[in-house]
PDB file of C-alpha atoms in Angstrom:
ATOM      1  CA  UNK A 361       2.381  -5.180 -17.814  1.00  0.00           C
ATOM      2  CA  UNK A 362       2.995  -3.890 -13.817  1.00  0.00           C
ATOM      3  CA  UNK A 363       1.327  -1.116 -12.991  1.00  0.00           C
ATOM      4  CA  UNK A 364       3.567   1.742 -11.189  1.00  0.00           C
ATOM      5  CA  UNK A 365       2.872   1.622  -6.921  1.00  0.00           C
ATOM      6  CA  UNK A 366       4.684   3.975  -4.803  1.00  0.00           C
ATOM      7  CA  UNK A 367       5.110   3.585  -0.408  1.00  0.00           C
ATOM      8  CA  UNK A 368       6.131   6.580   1.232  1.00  0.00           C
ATOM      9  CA  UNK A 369       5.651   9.097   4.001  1.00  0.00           C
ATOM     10  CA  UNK A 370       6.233  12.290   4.862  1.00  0.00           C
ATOM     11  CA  UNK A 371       6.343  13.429   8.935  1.00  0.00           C
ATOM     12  CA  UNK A 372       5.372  16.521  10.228  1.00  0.00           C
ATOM     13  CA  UNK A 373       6.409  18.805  12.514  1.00  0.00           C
ATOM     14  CA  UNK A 374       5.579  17.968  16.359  1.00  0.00           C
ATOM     15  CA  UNK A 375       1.851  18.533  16.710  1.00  0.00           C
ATOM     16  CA  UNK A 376       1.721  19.062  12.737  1.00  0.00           C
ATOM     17  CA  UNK A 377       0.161  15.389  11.575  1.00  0.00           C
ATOM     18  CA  UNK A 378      -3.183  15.907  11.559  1.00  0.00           C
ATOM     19  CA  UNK A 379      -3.020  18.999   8.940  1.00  0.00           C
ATOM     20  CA  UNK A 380      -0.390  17.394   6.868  1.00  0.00           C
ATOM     21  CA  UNK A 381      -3.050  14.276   6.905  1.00  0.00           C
ATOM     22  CA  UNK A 382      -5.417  16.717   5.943  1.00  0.00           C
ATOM     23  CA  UNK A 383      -3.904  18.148   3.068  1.00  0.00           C
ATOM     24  CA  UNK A 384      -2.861  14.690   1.794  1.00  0.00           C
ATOM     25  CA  UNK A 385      -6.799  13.889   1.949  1.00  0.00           C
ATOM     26  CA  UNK A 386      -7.231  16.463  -0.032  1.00  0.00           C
ATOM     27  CA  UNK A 387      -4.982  15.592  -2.683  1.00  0.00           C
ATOM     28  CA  UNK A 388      -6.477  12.371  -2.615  1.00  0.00           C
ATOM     29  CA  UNK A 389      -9.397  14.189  -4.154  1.00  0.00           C
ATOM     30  CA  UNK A 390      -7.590  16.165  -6.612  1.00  0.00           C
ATOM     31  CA  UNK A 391      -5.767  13.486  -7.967  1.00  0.00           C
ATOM     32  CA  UNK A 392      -8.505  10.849  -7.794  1.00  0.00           C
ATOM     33  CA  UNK A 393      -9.232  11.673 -11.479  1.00  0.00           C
ATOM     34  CA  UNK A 394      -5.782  12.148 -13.567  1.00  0.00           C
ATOM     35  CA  UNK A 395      -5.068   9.807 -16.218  1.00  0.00           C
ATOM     36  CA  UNK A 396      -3.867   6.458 -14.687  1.00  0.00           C
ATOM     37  CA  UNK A 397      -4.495   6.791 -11.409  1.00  0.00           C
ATOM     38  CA  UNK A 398      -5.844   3.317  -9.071  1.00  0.00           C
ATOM     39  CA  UNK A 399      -5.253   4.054  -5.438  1.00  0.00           C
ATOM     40  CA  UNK A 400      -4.096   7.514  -3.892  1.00  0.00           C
ATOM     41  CA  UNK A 401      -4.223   5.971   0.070  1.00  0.00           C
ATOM     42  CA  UNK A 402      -3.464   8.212   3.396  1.00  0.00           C
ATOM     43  CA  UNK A 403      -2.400   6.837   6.438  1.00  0.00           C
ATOM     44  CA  UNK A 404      -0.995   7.074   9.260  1.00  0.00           C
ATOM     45  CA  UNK A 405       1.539   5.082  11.651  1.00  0.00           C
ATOM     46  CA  UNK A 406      -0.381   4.040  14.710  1.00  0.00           C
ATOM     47  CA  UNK A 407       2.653   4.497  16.568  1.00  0.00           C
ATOM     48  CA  UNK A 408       3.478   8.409  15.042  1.00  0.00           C
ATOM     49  CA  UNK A 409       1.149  10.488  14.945  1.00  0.00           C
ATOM     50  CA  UNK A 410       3.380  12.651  13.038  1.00  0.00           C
ATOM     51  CA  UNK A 411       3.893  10.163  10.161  1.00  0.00           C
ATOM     52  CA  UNK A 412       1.700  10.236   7.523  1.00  0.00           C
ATOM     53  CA  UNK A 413       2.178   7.391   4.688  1.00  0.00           C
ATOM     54  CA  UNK A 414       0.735   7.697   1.024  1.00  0.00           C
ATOM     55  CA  UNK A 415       0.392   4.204  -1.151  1.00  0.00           C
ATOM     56  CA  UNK A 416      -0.248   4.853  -4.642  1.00  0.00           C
ATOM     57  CA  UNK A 417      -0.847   2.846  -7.772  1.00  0.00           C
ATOM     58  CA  UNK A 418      -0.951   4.069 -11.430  1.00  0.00           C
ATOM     59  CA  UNK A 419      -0.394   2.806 -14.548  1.00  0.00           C
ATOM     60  CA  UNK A 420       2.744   4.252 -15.134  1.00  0.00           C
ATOM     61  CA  UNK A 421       5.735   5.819 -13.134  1.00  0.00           C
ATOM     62  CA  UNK A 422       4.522   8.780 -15.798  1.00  0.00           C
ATOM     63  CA  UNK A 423       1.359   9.107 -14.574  1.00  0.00           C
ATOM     64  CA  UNK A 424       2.387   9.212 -11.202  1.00  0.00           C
ATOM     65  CA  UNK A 425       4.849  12.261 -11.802  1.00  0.00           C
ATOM     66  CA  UNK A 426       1.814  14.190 -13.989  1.00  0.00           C
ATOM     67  CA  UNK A 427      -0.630  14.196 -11.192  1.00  0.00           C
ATOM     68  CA  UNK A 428       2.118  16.880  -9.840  1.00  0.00           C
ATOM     69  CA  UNK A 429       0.826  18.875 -12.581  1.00  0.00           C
ATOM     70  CA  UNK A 430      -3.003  18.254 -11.335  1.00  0.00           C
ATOM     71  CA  UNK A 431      -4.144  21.998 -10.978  1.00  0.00           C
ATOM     72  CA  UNK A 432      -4.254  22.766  -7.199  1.00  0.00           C
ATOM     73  CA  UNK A 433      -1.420  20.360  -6.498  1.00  0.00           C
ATOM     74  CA  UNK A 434       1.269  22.305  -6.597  1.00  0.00           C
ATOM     75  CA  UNK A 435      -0.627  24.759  -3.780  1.00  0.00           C
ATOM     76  CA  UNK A 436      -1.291  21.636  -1.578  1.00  0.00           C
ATOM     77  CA  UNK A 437       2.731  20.778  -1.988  1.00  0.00           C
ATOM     78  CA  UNK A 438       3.343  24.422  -0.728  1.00  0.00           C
ATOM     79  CA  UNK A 439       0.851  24.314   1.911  1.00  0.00           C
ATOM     80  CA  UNK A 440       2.681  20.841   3.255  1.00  0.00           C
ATOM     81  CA  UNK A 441       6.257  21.849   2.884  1.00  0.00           C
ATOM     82  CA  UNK A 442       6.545  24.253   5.905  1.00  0.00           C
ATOM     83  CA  UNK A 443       5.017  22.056   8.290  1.00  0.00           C
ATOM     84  CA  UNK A 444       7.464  18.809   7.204  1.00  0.00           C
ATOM     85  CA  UNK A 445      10.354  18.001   9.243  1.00  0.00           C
ATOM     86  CA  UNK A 446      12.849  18.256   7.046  1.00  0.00           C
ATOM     87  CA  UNK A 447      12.825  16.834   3.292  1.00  0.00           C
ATOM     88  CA  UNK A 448      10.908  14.379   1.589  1.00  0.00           C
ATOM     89  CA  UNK A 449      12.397  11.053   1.551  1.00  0.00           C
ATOM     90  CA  UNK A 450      12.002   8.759  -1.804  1.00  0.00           C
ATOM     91  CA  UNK A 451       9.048   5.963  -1.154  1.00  0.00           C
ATOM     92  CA  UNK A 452       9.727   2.769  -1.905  1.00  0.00           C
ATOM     93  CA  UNK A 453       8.537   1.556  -5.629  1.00  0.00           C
ATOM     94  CA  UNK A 454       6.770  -1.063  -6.394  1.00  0.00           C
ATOM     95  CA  UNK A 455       5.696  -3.205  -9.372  1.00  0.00           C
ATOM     96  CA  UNK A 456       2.445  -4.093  -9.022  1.00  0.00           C
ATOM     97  CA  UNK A 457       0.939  -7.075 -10.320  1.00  0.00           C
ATOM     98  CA  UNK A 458      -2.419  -7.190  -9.253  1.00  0.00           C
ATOM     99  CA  UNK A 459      -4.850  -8.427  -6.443  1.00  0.00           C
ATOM    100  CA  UNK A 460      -8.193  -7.585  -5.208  1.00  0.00           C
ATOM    101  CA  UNK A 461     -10.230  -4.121  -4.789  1.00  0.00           C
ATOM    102  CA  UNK A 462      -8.076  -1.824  -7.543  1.00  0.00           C
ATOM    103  CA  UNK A 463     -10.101  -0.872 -10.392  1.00  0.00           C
TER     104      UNK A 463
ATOM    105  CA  UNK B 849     -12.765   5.135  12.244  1.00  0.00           C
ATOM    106  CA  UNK B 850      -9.955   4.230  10.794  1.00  0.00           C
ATOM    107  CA  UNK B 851      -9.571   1.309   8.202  1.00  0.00           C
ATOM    108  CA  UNK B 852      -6.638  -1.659   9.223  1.00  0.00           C
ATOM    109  CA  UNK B 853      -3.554  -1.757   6.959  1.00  0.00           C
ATOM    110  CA  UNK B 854      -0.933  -3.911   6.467  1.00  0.00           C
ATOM    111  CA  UNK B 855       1.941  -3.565   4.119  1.00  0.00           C
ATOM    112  CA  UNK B 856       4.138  -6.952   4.149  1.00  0.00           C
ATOM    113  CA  UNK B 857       6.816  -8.663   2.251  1.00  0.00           C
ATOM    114  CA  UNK B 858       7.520 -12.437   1.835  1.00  0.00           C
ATOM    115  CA  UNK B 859      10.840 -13.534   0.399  1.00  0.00           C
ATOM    116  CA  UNK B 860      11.042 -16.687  -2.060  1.00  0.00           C
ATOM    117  CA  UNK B 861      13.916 -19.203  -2.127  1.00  0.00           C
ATOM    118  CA  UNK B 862      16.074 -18.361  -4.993  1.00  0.00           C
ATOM    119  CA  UNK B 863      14.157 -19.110  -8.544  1.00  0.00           C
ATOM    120  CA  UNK B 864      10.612 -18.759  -6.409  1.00  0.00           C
ATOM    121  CA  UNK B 865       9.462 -15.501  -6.665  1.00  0.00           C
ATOM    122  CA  UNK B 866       7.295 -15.542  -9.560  1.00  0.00           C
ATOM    123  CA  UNK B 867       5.767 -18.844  -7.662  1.00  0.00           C
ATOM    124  CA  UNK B 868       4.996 -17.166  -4.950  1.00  0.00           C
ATOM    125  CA  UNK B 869       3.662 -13.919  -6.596  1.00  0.00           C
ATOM    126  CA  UNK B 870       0.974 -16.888  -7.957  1.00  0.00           C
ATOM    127  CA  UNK B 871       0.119 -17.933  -4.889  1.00  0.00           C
ATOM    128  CA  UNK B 872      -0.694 -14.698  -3.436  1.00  0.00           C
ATOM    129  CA  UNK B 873      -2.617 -13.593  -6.421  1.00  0.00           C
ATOM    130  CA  UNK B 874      -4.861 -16.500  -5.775  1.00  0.00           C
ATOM    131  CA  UNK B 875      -4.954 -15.584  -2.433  1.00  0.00           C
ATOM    132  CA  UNK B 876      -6.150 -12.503  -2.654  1.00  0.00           C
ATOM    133  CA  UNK B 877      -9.007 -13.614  -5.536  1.00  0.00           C
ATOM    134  CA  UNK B 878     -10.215 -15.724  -2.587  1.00  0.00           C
ATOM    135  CA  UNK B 879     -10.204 -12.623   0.086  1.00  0.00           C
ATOM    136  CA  UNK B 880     -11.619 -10.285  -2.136  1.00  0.00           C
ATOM    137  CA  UNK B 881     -15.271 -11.553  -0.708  1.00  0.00           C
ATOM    138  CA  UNK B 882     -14.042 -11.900   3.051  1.00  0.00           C
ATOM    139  CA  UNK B 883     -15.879  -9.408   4.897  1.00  0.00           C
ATOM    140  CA  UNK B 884     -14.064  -5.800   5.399  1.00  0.00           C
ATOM    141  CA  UNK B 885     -11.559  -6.683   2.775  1.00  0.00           C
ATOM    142  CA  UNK B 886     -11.040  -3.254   0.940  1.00  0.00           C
ATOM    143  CA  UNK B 887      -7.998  -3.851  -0.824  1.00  0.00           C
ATOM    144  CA  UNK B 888      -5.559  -6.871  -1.531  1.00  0.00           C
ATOM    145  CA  UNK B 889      -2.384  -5.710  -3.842  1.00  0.00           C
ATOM    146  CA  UNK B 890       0.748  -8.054  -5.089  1.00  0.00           C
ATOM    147  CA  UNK B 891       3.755  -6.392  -5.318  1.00  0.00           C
ATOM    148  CA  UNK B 892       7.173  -7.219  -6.585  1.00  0.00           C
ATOM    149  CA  UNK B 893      10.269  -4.973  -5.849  1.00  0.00           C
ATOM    150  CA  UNK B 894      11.723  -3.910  -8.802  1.00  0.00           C
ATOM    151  CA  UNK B 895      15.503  -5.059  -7.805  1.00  0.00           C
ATOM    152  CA  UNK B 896      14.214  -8.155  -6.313  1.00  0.00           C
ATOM    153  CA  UNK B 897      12.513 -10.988  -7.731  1.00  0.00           C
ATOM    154  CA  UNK B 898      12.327 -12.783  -5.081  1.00  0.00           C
ATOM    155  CA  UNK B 899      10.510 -10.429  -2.766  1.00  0.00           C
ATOM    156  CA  UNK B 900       6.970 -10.153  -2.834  1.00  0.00           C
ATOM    157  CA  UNK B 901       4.912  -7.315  -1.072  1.00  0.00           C
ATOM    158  CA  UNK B 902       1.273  -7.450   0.507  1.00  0.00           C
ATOM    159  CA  UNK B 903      -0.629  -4.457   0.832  1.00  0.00           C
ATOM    160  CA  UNK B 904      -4.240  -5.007   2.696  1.00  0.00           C
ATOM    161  CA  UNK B 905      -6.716  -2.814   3.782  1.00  0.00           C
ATOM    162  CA  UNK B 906      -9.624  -3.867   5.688  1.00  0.00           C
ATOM    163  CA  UNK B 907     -12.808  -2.770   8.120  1.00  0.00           C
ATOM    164  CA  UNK B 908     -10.443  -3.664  11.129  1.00  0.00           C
ATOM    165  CA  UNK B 909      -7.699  -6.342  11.740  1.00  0.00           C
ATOM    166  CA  UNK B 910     -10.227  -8.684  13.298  1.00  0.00           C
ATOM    167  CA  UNK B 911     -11.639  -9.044   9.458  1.00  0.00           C
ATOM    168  CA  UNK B 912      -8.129  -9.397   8.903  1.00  0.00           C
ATOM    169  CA  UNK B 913      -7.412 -11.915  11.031  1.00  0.00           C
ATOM    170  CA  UNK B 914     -10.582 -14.004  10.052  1.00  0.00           C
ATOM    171  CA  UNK B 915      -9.476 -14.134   6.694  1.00  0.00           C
ATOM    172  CA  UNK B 916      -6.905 -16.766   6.904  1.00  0.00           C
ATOM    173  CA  UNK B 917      -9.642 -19.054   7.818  1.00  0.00           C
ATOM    174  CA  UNK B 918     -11.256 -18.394   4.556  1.00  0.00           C
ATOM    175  CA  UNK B 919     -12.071 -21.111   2.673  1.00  0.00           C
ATOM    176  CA  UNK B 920      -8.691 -22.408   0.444  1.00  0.00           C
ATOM    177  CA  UNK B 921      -6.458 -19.849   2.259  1.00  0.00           C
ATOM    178  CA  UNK B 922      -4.812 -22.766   4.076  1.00  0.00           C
ATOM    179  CA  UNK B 923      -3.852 -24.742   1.479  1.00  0.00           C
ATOM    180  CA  UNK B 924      -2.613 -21.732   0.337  1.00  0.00           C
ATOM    181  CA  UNK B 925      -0.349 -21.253   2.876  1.00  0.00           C
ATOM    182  CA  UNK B 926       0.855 -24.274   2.801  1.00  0.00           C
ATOM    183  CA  UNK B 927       1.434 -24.603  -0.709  1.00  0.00           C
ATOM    184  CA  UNK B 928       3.605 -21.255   0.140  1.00  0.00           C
ATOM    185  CA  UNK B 929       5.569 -22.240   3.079  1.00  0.00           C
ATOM    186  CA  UNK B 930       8.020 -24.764   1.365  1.00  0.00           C
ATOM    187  CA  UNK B 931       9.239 -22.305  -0.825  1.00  0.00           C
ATOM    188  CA  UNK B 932       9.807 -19.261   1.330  1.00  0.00           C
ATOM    189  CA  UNK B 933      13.425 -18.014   2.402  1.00  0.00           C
ATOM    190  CA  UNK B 934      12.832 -17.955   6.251  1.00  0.00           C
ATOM    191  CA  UNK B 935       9.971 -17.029   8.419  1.00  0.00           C
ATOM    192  CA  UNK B 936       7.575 -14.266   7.437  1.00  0.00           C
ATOM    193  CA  UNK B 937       8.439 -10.472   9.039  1.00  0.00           C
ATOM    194  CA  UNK B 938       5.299  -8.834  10.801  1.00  0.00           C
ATOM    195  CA  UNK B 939       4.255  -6.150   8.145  1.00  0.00           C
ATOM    196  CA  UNK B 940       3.707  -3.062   8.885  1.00  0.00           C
ATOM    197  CA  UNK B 941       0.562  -1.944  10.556  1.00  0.00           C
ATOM    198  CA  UNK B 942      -1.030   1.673   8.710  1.00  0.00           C
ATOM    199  CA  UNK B 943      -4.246   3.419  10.426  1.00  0.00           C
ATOM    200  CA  UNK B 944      -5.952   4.519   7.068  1.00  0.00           C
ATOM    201  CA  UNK B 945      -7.362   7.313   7.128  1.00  0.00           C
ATOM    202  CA  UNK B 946      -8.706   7.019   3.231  1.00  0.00           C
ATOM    203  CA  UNK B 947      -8.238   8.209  -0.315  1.00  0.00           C
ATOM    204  CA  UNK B 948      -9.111   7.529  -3.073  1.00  0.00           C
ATOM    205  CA  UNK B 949      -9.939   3.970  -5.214  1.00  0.00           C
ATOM    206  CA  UNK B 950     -10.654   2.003  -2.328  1.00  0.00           C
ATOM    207  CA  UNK B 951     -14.241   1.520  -1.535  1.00  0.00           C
TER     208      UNK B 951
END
């Protein structure tokens, strides 16, 4: 049985990285604890400042869309949105078959 | 400080994949000691069997670097060279900032 991974980003407005970083830190934290959750990670390009990437593992692609339901996620998602340029593409999924340092 | 990323891909010959996925499982039980190794996850796409994603984290890319001379990793790498499609792309480098379930 895979579990569910997920590799996307979202970029910011010029200037805008570091608080969209921030807030994805933050949901890091929130979502650290929902049901099927392995890795929440934030990064950023080291060429684009602007680009922030999240990789995520769960045990399911239904765990990953709960954690939108994490309380205080949804205000996170509306603190983000106005400082994205433009929308949100779709990351690239991933069935994930194991490896080293994911509980 | 930021942590060292790398999210990769290595394409099998036709009939490979799941091969490969082996090899880099075993690969990344051997790592998992290496110093700075955080996090060493084996992917598969979904719509392609015979693709196989890397995703590392580590202390810094020296660590990363230094791990290919752990012990076994070569014969690793050689055991995975004959069956690859073509040479292996340059991943793509991530300055982690963190999250959650890496340690």
């Amino acid at each position: 049985m895979h579990k569910y991974g997920l590799h996307g980003s979202l970029t910011a407005r010029p200037g805008e990285g570091q608080q969209l970083a921030a807030i994805l830190l933050e949901a890091s934290r929130l979502v650290s604890t929902a049901k099927g959750c392995h890795l929440y990670l934030v990064s950023q390009s080291p060429d684009d400042a602007e680009t922030v990437w999240v990789t995520e593992v769960r045990d399911s692609k239904s765990d990953h869309d709960n954690s939108l339901q994490v309380p205080g996620v949804g205000e996170l998602i509306a603190r983000a949105m106005p400082i994205l340029a433009g929308q949100p593409q779709k990351g690239q999924e991933l069935a994930v078959l194991g490896g080293a340092g994911i509980g």
